[in-house]
Amino acid sequence: MNRSRLIEEQINGEVRELLDRPWWRRTWIIQEVVLAKNIQIICGEDIITWDAVASLFKRLKWTQGEVRVFDVKLSDRNIFPDQMYNLISGYHQKWHSNDRRLDLLDVLYQFRTLECTVAHDRIYGFLGIVHPNVATKISPDYHLDAPQVYRDFARTMIQVTGNLHVLNCTRHWSGVENGAQQQKAYSVLEQSRYYDIQAQIFDGPDKTPRRGCARLPDGWERIPHKEKPLFRDNKDRNKQSTELSPLESQQAARAEHYIKQRELSPGWSKIWDNLGRAKVVYGAGETAREHKLRNERELLRQRLSRLPSWVANWECPTRWDPKPLINFSLSQPRYFASGNTTAALHIGSNPRVLSLKGQIIDEIRQLGPVWHPELDRPPISRKGINALVEWESLALIELPDCPYGGAEGRTNALWRTMIADYAGTEAADSNDWAYIETWYDRTGWGRELPDMASRGVYETVTLEVRIAHCW
C-alpha cells in the first residue's frame, strides 16, 4: 500500500470505526434519531453534525449506496459501511416531510438486524414513529413470551390493515443458522497490534522482497513504543517484551490486500470503553454476563424456530433473507392479485392456526430441492447450482392439463417467475428471456471470481487484467 493510500485508509478507517460502534446496532436509537430535528453525534470530546457525515459519503466512491453491478450490491468488505446511516437518514427525512407517517412493516423489516435485549422490542421499539392508527392497536405487554407476541402481532396487522402484507415478512429460512459476523478492526493503528508493519513481504513470484505489513504469529502483539516498537507473546506467562519481531528471522511473508488486514487474528477481539472508543485486545474472552446472555438468546432462538409458518420471526434474521415481494412504501403494491378485497380473518380455538377466507387457485403437486446461496454476492451464472437446474426440469415437464398452453408457455412462465415478474403493462419485455438464458450458462462460459482480498498488490492487479480479458 503506497503512502497516499495508507493515509486514505487511516482516515476512512476511523470513520468506519465510528459507524461500527454498538450504538448503530441498537433498536432504540431509531426513535431518537428519526424524531430529532437537529442531530449531533458526540464522540468523547468531539462533536459532528449528522449532515457532516453525509458530506463525507458524497466524497467517497466506494459506498454501499453507489457500488452496484446489475443493481446488485457488491461484497461490503471493501466498501464504506454507510447503509445503516442512509437507512436512518431516509426515515428521518420521511418523518419530517410526510406528515409523520411511516409504515410499521417497512420499518420492522428494514431494521430487523438491529440488536435489543428483549425480543419484544423488535416490535414495541418502533411504535413511536409509525402511523397512530396501527400503533394504538398494539399494546406492549412484556409479561407475554416472545412467540405469543409475534403471533398476536401478525393477527393484529391483518385485522388493522385488512391485507396480508405481514405474511410477506416471513422471509427467514428454516434450518439456516445466522452465523456470527466476524469482528473487524478498521483503524490502521489498531490493526498494527497484530501485524508487524516493517516485516519482509513479497508481492508475487520473482518479486524482490520489501518491507510491509505481515500478520504476527498466533498470540503475538506489537506494542507501540517511543522510539522502537516492542513485541510480546501473550501466551507466555511472563509476558516479557522484546524489540525483536518474531518474524525477523523468518522467510518473507506473502503480501496481503489491505482489506484482509481488517480481519482480527485468532484470540483477538474488539471491545469498546465507556466512551465508545474501540480497541483490539488479545485473550479478552467472554464475561459471565455475556455467557449468560448468549445462552438465553440460544434458548429463545430454539423456541422461535417452532413458530407457525405464517408468523415472522423478527428476532432471528439471516444474512441471506430475500427481500419482500411487497414494497411497503408504495401506495399501490407491485403485486396486486387480490385487488381491493379485504382479508377476512377467522378466530379459532388454536392460536397456532391462521384461518382466512380465500379461493383455491391451484394445488402444489411436487416440491423441488431447497436452494440456499452460500456466498454474500449473487452467483454470476447458474453454473454448478444443481437445485436451480432441477427447478427448470420440474417446471418444464409436459402435462396434459397445462394452463400455459404447451412447452413454450411453460418456458415463458418459468423465466418470468425466476425474475419475480409483473403482469399486464408492468411485465418484462419478451426479449428479456435472452438475458435469463445467458445467465443459465448452458455452455459453461461463467468463471469463478477469485477472492481478491487474499492477494497481494501484484497478484491482485494481474488477476484483474486476466479477468477483464476473459470477460
Coordinates of C-alpha atoms in Angstrom, one line a residue:
M1 CA 0.0 0.0 0.0
N2 CA 1.5 3.3 -1.0
R3 CA 1.7 6.3 1.3
S4 CA -1.3 8.2 -0.1
R5 CA -3.4 5.0 0.0
L6 CA -2.3 4.3 3.6
I7 CA -3.3 7.9 4.7
E8 CA -6.7 7.5 3.0
E9 CA -7.2 4.1 4.6
Q10 CA -6.3 5.5 8.0
I11 CA -8.7 8.4 7.8
N12 CA -11.6 6.4 6.4
G13 CA -10.8 3.6 8.9
E14 CA -11.5 6.0 11.8
V15 CA -14.9 6.9 10.3
R16 CA -15.6 3.2 9.7
E17 CA -14.9 2.6 13.4
L18 CA -17.4 5.3 14.2
L19 CA -20.1 3.6 12.2
D20 CA -19.2 0.2 13.5
R21 CA -19.9 1.1 17.2
P22 CA -22.6 -0.8 19.0
W23 CA -24.7 2.4 19.1
W24 CA -25.6 1.9 15.5
R25 CA -26.9 -1.6 16.1
R26 CA -29.4 -0.7 19.0
T27 CA -33.1 -0.8 18.3
W28 CA -34.0 2.2 20.5
I29 CA -31.7 4.6 18.7
I30 CA -34.1 4.7 15.7
Q31 CA -36.8 6.6 17.6
E32 CA -34.1 9.0 18.9
V33 CA -32.7 9.8 15.5
V34 CA -35.9 9.8 13.5
L35 CA -37.8 12.1 15.9
A36 CA -34.9 14.5 16.4
K37 CA -34.9 17.8 14.4
N38 CA -31.2 18.7 14.7
I39 CA -28.9 15.7 15.1
Q40 CA -25.4 15.9 16.6
I41 CA -23.0 13.0 17.1
I42 CA -20.9 13.3 20.2
C43 CA -17.9 11.0 20.5
G44 CA -15.8 11.7 23.6
E45 CA -14.8 15.4 23.3
D46 CA -15.6 15.6 19.6
I47 CA -18.9 16.7 18.1
I48 CA -20.0 16.4 14.5
T49 CA -23.4 17.1 12.9
W50 CA -25.4 14.3 11.2
D51 CA -25.2 16.1 7.8
A52 CA -21.4 16.4 8.1
V53 CA -21.2 12.6 7.9
A54 CA -23.3 12.7 4.8
S55 CA -21.0 15.2 3.2
L56 CA -18.1 12.7 3.8
F57 CA -20.0 10.0 1.9
K58 CA -20.5 12.3 -1.1
R59 CA -16.7 12.5 -1.5
L60 CA -16.3 8.7 -1.4
K61 CA -16.6 6.4 -4.4
W62 CA -16.8 3.1 -2.6
T63 CA -20.0 3.2 -0.6
Q64 CA -22.8 0.7 -0.3
G65 CA -25.2 3.2 -1.9
E66 CA -23.1 3.6 -5.1
V67 CA -21.2 0.4 -5.8
R68 CA -23.6 -2.0 -7.6
V69 CA -23.4 -4.3 -10.6
F70 CA -26.8 -5.1 -12.3
D71 CA -28.3 -3.3 -9.4
V72 CA -26.8 -5.8 -7.0
K73 CA -24.6 -4.7 -4.1
L74 CA -21.1 -5.9 -4.2
S75 CA -19.4 -7.5 -1.2
D76 CA -19.2 -4.9 1.6
R77 CA -15.7 -5.9 2.6
N78 CA -14.1 -3.2 0.6
I79 CA -16.7 -0.5 0.5
F80 CA -17.8 2.1 3.0
P81 CA -20.4 0.9 5.6
D82 CA -22.9 3.7 5.0
Q83 CA -26.0 1.5 4.6
M84 CA -27.4 1.9 8.1
Y85 CA -26.7 5.6 8.2
N86 CA -28.5 6.1 4.8
L87 CA -31.4 4.0 6.0
I88 CA -31.9 6.0 9.2
S89 CA -31.5 9.3 7.3
G90 CA -34.2 8.2 4.9
Y91 CA -36.7 7.6 7.6
H92 CA -35.7 10.8 9.4
Q93 CA -36.5 12.7 6.2
K94 CA -39.8 10.9 5.7
W95 CA -40.9 11.6 9.2
H96 CA -40.3 15.3 9.0
S97 CA -41.7 15.8 5.5
N98 CA -44.5 13.2 5.1
D99 CA -46.9 14.2 8.0
R100 CA -45.1 11.8 10.3
R101 CA -46.4 8.6 8.9
L102 CA -44.1 5.5 8.5
D103 CA -45.2 2.0 7.6
L104 CA -44.7 -0.3 10.5
L105 CA -43.9 -3.4 8.5
D106 CA -41.4 -1.5 6.4
V107 CA -39.6 -0.1 9.5
L108 CA -39.6 -3.5 11.2
Y109 CA -38.2 -5.4 8.2
Q110 CA -35.5 -2.8 7.3
F111 CA -34.3 -2.7 10.9
R112 CA -34.7 -6.4 11.8
T113 CA -30.9 -6.9 12.1
L114 CA -30.6 -4.4 15.0
E115 CA -29.9 -5.6 18.5
C116 CA -32.1 -5.4 21.5
T117 CA -32.0 -7.1 24.9
V118 CA -35.7 -8.1 24.9
A119 CA -37.2 -9.8 21.8
H120 CA -40.5 -7.9 22.3
D121 CA -38.8 -4.6 21.4
R122 CA -38.3 -5.8 17.8
I123 CA -41.9 -4.6 17.6
Y124 CA -42.5 -2.3 20.6
G125 CA -39.3 -0.3 19.9
F126 CA -40.7 1.3 16.8
L127 CA -44.3 2.1 17.7
G128 CA -43.4 5.7 18.4
I129 CA -42.5 6.5 14.8
V130 CA -45.3 4.8 12.9
H131 CA -48.9 5.6 11.9
P132 CA -51.0 6.0 15.1
N133 CA -53.9 4.0 13.5
V134 CA -51.6 1.0 13.7
A135 CA -49.5 1.9 16.8
T136 CA -52.6 2.4 19.0
K137 CA -53.8 -1.1 18.3
I138 CA -50.7 -2.7 19.7
S139 CA -50.4 -2.7 23.5
P140 CA -46.9 -3.6 24.7
D141 CA -47.1 -6.5 27.2
Y142 CA -43.7 -7.8 28.4
H143 CA -45.4 -10.5 30.5
L144 CA -46.2 -12.4 27.3
D145 CA -43.5 -14.6 25.9
A146 CA -41.9 -13.6 22.5
P147 CA -43.6 -16.3 20.4
Q148 CA -47.0 -15.2 21.5
V149 CA -46.2 -11.5 20.9
Y150 CA -45.1 -12.3 17.4
R151 CA -48.3 -14.4 16.7
D152 CA -50.6 -11.8 18.1
F153 CA -48.8 -9.1 16.1
A154 CA -49.4 -11.0 12.9
R155 CA -53.1 -11.3 13.6
T156 CA -53.4 -7.7 14.7
M157 CA -51.8 -6.4 11.5
I158 CA -54.2 -8.4 9.3
Q159 CA -57.2 -7.1 11.3
V160 CA -56.0 -3.5 11.3
T161 CA -54.7 -3.2 7.7
G162 CA -57.2 -5.5 6.1
N163 CA -54.4 -7.1 4.0
L164 CA -52.0 -9.9 4.2
H165 CA -48.7 -7.9 3.8
V166 CA -47.5 -9.2 7.2
L167 CA -47.3 -12.7 5.7
N168 CA -44.7 -11.4 3.2
C169 CA -42.4 -10.7 6.1
T170 CA -41.9 -14.4 6.9
R171 CA -38.7 -14.4 4.8
H172 CA -36.5 -16.3 7.2
W173 CA -35.1 -19.7 6.1
S174 CA -35.8 -22.7 8.3
G175 CA -32.7 -24.7 9.1
V176 CA -30.2 -21.9 8.2
E177 CA -28.1 -20.6 11.0
N178 CA -27.4 -16.9 11.4
G179 CA -23.7 -17.2 11.8
A180 CA -22.0 -14.5 13.9
Q181 CA -20.3 -11.8 11.9
Q182 CA -16.6 -11.7 12.2
Q183 CA -15.3 -8.7 14.0
K184 CA -13.1 -6.3 12.0
A185 CA -10.6 -3.6 13.0
Y186 CA -11.0 -0.6 10.6
S187 CA -8.4 1.6 12.4
V188 CA -5.0 1.2 10.9
L189 CA -3.5 1.9 14.3
E190 CA -5.4 -1.0 15.9
Q191 CA -4.5 -3.3 13.0
S192 CA -0.8 -2.7 13.8
R193 CA -1.3 -4.5 17.1
Y194 CA -1.5 -7.9 15.4
Y195 CA 0.7 -7.0 12.4
D196 CA 4.4 -6.3 12.1
I197 CA 4.3 -3.2 9.9
Q198 CA 8.0 -3.5 9.0
A199 CA 8.2 -7.2 8.1
Q200 CA 9.8 -8.7 5.0
I201 CA 7.0 -9.4 2.4
F202 CA 6.8 -10.3 -1.3
D203 CA 4.2 -9.4 -3.8
G204 CA 4.5 -12.3 -6.2
P205 CA 6.7 -14.8 -8.0
D206 CA 10.2 -13.4 -8.9
K207 CA 9.4 -10.2 -7.0
T208 CA 12.0 -8.7 -4.7
P209 CA 11.0 -8.8 -1.0
R210 CA 10.1 -5.4 0.5
R211 CA 9.1 -4.0 3.9
G212 CA 5.4 -4.0 4.7
C213 CA 2.7 -5.5 6.9
A214 CA 2.8 -9.2 7.8
R215 CA 0.5 -10.9 10.3
L216 CA 2.2 -11.9 13.6
P217 CA 2.2 -15.5 14.8
D218 CA -0.7 -16.6 17.0
G219 CA -0.7 -14.7 20.3
W220 CA 2.0 -12.2 19.4
E221 CA 1.3 -8.5 19.8
R222 CA 3.1 -5.4 18.6
I223 CA 3.2 -2.7 21.2
P224 CA 3.9 0.9 20.1
H225 CA 6.8 2.5 21.9
K226 CA 8.5 5.9 22.0
E227 CA 11.5 5.0 19.7
K228 CA 11.0 1.4 18.6
P229 CA 8.0 -0.9 18.9
L230 CA 8.1 -3.8 21.2
F231 CA 6.8 -7.3 20.7
R232 CA 5.2 -9.6 23.3
D233 CA 3.9 -13.2 23.2
N234 CA 0.6 -13.1 25.1
K235 CA 0.8 -16.9 25.5
D236 CA 4.0 -16.5 27.6
R237 CA 3.0 -16.2 31.3
N238 CA 6.0 -14.0 32.0
K239 CA 5.0 -11.7 29.0
Q240 CA 8.5 -10.4 28.5
S241 CA 8.6 -7.7 25.8
T242 CA 11.3 -7.6 23.2
E243 CA 12.5 -5.3 20.4
L244 CA 13.0 -8.3 18.1
S245 CA 10.0 -9.2 16.0
P246 CA 9.2 -13.0 15.8
L247 CA 9.1 -12.6 12.0
E248 CA 12.7 -11.1 11.9
S249 CA 14.4 -14.4 11.2
Q250 CA 11.6 -15.9 9.1
Q251 CA 11.3 -16.0 5.3
A252 CA 9.4 -13.1 3.6
A253 CA 5.7 -13.5 4.0
R254 CA 3.2 -13.2 1.2
A255 CA 1.7 -9.7 0.9
E256 CA -2.0 -9.3 1.8
H257 CA -4.6 -7.0 0.4
Y258 CA -5.3 -4.2 2.9
I259 CA -8.9 -5.4 3.3
K260 CA -7.6 -8.7 4.7
Q261 CA -5.7 -6.8 7.4
R262 CA -9.0 -5.8 9.0
E263 CA -9.8 -9.3 9.9
L264 CA -8.8 -10.0 13.5
S265 CA -6.3 -12.8 14.2
P266 CA -7.4 -15.7 16.3
G267 CA -7.7 -14.9 20.0
W268 CA -8.2 -11.1 19.3
S269 CA -11.5 -9.3 19.9
K270 CA -12.7 -5.7 19.6
I271 CA -14.1 -4.0 22.7
W272 CA -15.4 -0.5 23.5
D273 CA -14.7 1.6 26.5
N274 CA -17.4 3.6 28.3
L275 CA -16.9 6.4 25.8
G276 CA -17.5 4.1 22.9
R277 CA -13.9 4.1 21.8
A278 CA -12.9 0.8 20.1
K279 CA -9.7 -1.1 20.7
V280 CA -8.5 -4.6 19.9
V281 CA -7.2 -6.8 22.7
Y282 CA -5.9 -10.4 23.0
G283 CA -7.5 -13.0 25.2
A284 CA -10.4 -10.9 26.5
G285 CA -12.7 -13.9 26.5
E286 CA -16.3 -13.8 27.4
T287 CA -17.6 -12.3 30.6
A288 CA -20.1 -14.2 32.8
R289 CA -22.8 -11.8 31.8
E290 CA -22.1 -12.2 28.1
H291 CA -22.1 -16.0 28.5
K292 CA -25.5 -15.9 30.3
L293 CA -27.0 -13.6 27.6
R294 CA -25.7 -15.9 24.8
N295 CA -27.3 -18.9 26.4
E296 CA -30.5 -17.1 26.8
R297 CA -30.5 -16.0 23.2
E298 CA -29.9 -19.6 22.1
L299 CA -32.9 -20.9 24.1
L300 CA -35.1 -18.1 22.7
R301 CA -33.9 -18.9 19.2
Q302 CA -34.9 -22.6 19.7
R303 CA -38.4 -21.5 20.9
L304 CA -38.9 -19.1 18.0
S305 CA -37.8 -21.8 15.5
R306 CA -41.1 -23.5 16.3
L307 CA -43.2 -20.6 15.2
P308 CA -46.0 -21.3 12.7
S309 CA -45.0 -20.7 9.1
W310 CA -47.3 -17.6 8.9
V311 CA -45.5 -15.8 11.7
A312 CA -42.5 -13.6 11.0
N313 CA -39.5 -14.4 13.3
W314 CA -38.3 -10.8 13.9
E315 CA -35.6 -12.0 16.3
C316 CA -33.5 -14.3 14.1
P317 CA -32.9 -12.8 10.6
T318 CA -30.1 -14.2 8.4
R319 CA -27.7 -12.5 6.1
W320 CA -29.5 -14.2 3.1
D321 CA -33.1 -13.2 3.8
P322 CA -34.7 -12.4 0.5
K323 CA -36.4 -9.0 0.1
P324 CA -40.2 -8.9 0.5
L325 CA -42.1 -9.0 -2.8
I326 CA -44.1 -6.1 -1.5
N327 CA -42.7 -2.6 -1.4
F328 CA -44.3 -1.3 1.8
S329 CA -43.6 2.4 1.0
L330 CA -45.7 2.3 -2.2
S331 CA -49.4 3.3 -2.1
Q332 CA -50.2 0.8 -4.8
P333 CA -48.4 -2.6 -4.3
R334 CA -46.4 -4.0 -7.1
Y335 CA -48.2 -7.3 -6.8
F336 CA -51.9 -6.8 -6.5
A337 CA -53.7 -10.1 -7.5
S338 CA -56.2 -9.7 -4.7
G339 CA -57.3 -6.2 -5.9
N340 CA -59.2 -4.2 -3.3
T341 CA -60.6 -7.2 -1.4
T342 CA -60.2 -7.2 2.4
A343 CA -58.7 -10.0 4.3
A344 CA -61.3 -11.9 6.3
L345 CA -59.7 -13.4 9.5
H346 CA -61.5 -16.2 11.3
I347 CA -60.6 -16.5 15.0
G348 CA -60.4 -20.2 16.0
S349 CA -59.5 -22.0 19.2
N350 CA -55.9 -22.9 18.1
P351 CA -53.7 -19.9 18.3
R352 CA -51.1 -21.5 16.1
V353 CA -53.6 -21.8 13.1
L354 CA -54.3 -18.9 10.8
S355 CA -57.7 -19.2 9.2
L356 CA -58.6 -16.9 6.3
K357 CA -61.3 -16.7 3.7
G358 CA -60.0 -17.4 0.2
Q359 CA -60.2 -19.2 -3.1
I360 CA -58.4 -22.3 -4.3
I361 CA -56.4 -21.3 -7.4
D362 CA -54.3 -24.4 -7.9
E363 CA -52.6 -27.3 -6.0
I364 CA -48.9 -27.9 -5.4
R365 CA -48.1 -31.3 -7.0
Q366 CA -44.4 -31.5 -6.3
L367 CA -41.7 -29.7 -4.4
G368 CA -38.2 -29.2 -5.7
P369 CA -35.0 -29.1 -3.7
V370 CA -34.3 -26.1 -1.5
W371 CA -31.5 -23.7 -2.6
H372 CA -29.7 -21.6 -0.1
P373 CA -26.9 -19.3 -1.5
E374 CA -23.5 -19.9 0.1
L375 CA -22.0 -16.6 -0.7
D376 CA -23.0 -13.0 0.1
R377 CA -22.8 -12.0 -3.6
P378 CA -25.3 -13.3 -6.1
P379 CA -24.0 -16.1 -8.5
I380 CA -22.8 -14.7 -11.8
S381 CA -24.4 -17.6 -13.6
R382 CA -26.4 -20.8 -12.8
K383 CA -23.4 -23.0 -13.4
G384 CA -22.9 -25.5 -10.7
I385 CA -26.2 -24.8 -8.9
N386 CA -28.0 -28.2 -9.3
A387 CA -31.1 -27.1 -7.4
L388 CA -31.9 -24.4 -10.0
V389 CA -31.3 -26.9 -12.8
E390 CA -33.8 -29.3 -11.2
W391 CA -36.3 -26.5 -10.8
E392 CA -36.2 -26.0 -14.6
S393 CA -36.6 -29.7 -15.2
L394 CA -39.7 -29.9 -12.9
A395 CA -41.3 -26.8 -14.4
L396 CA -40.9 -28.0 -18.0
I397 CA -42.4 -31.4 -17.5
E398 CA -45.2 -31.9 -20.1
L399 CA -48.6 -32.1 -18.5
P400 CA -51.9 -32.9 -20.2
D401 CA -53.8 -30.1 -18.4
C402 CA -51.1 -27.5 -18.6
P403 CA -52.6 -24.0 -18.2
Y404 CA -49.8 -22.3 -20.1
G405 CA -50.5 -23.8 -23.5
G406 CA -47.6 -26.2 -24.0
A407 CA -43.8 -26.2 -23.7
E408 CA -43.3 -22.6 -25.0
G409 CA -45.8 -21.3 -22.5
R410 CA -44.2 -23.2 -19.6
T411 CA -40.8 -21.8 -20.5
N412 CA -42.2 -18.3 -20.6
A413 CA -43.9 -18.8 -17.2
L414 CA -40.7 -20.2 -15.7
W415 CA -38.3 -17.4 -16.6
R416 CA -40.8 -14.7 -15.6
T417 CA -41.3 -16.5 -12.2
M418 CA -37.5 -16.6 -11.7
I419 CA -37.3 -12.8 -12.0
A420 CA -40.5 -12.2 -10.0
D421 CA -42.1 -10.5 -13.0
Y422 CA -45.3 -8.5 -13.0
A423 CA -48.4 -9.0 -15.1
G424 CA -50.0 -6.6 -17.6
T425 CA -48.3 -3.4 -18.7
E426 CA -45.5 -3.8 -16.0
A427 CA -44.4 -7.2 -17.4
A428 CA -40.8 -7.6 -18.7
D429 CA -40.3 -7.4 -22.4
S430 CA -40.4 -10.9 -24.0
N431 CA -36.9 -10.3 -25.4
D432 CA -35.6 -10.2 -21.8
W433 CA -35.8 -14.0 -22.0
A434 CA -32.4 -13.9 -23.7
Y435 CA -30.8 -12.4 -20.5
I436 CA -32.1 -15.3 -18.4
E437 CA -31.0 -17.8 -21.0
T438 CA -27.5 -16.3 -20.9
W439 CA -27.5 -16.5 -17.1
Y440 CA -28.4 -20.2 -17.3
D441 CA -24.9 -20.7 -18.7
R442 CA -25.6 -23.9 -20.6
T443 CA -22.3 -23.6 -22.4
G444 CA -20.1 -23.1 -19.3
W445 CA -19.0 -19.5 -20.1
G446 CA -19.1 -18.5 -16.4
R447 CA -15.9 -18.4 -14.4
E448 CA -15.5 -18.3 -10.6
L449 CA -14.3 -14.9 -9.4
P450 CA -11.2 -15.2 -7.2
D451 CA -11.0 -13.7 -3.8
M452 CA -9.0 -10.5 -4.4
A453 CA -8.8 -9.7 -0.7
S454 CA -6.5 -12.6 -0.1
R455 CA -4.0 -11.4 -2.7
G456 CA -1.1 -9.1 -2.6
V457 CA -0.9 -6.0 -4.8
Y458 CA 1.0 -7.6 -7.7
E459 CA -1.3 -10.7 -7.9
T460 CA -4.4 -8.6 -7.5
V461 CA -3.6 -6.4 -10.5
T462 CA -2.5 -9.5 -12.5
L463 CA -5.8 -11.3 -11.9
E464 CA -7.9 -8.1 -12.6
V465 CA -6.3 -7.8 -16.0
R466 CA -6.8 -11.5 -16.7
I467 CA -10.4 -11.4 -15.7
A468 CA -11.0 -8.3 -17.8
H469 CA -9.7 -10.1 -20.9
C470 CA -11.8 -13.2 -20.2
W471 CA -15.0 -11.2 -19.9

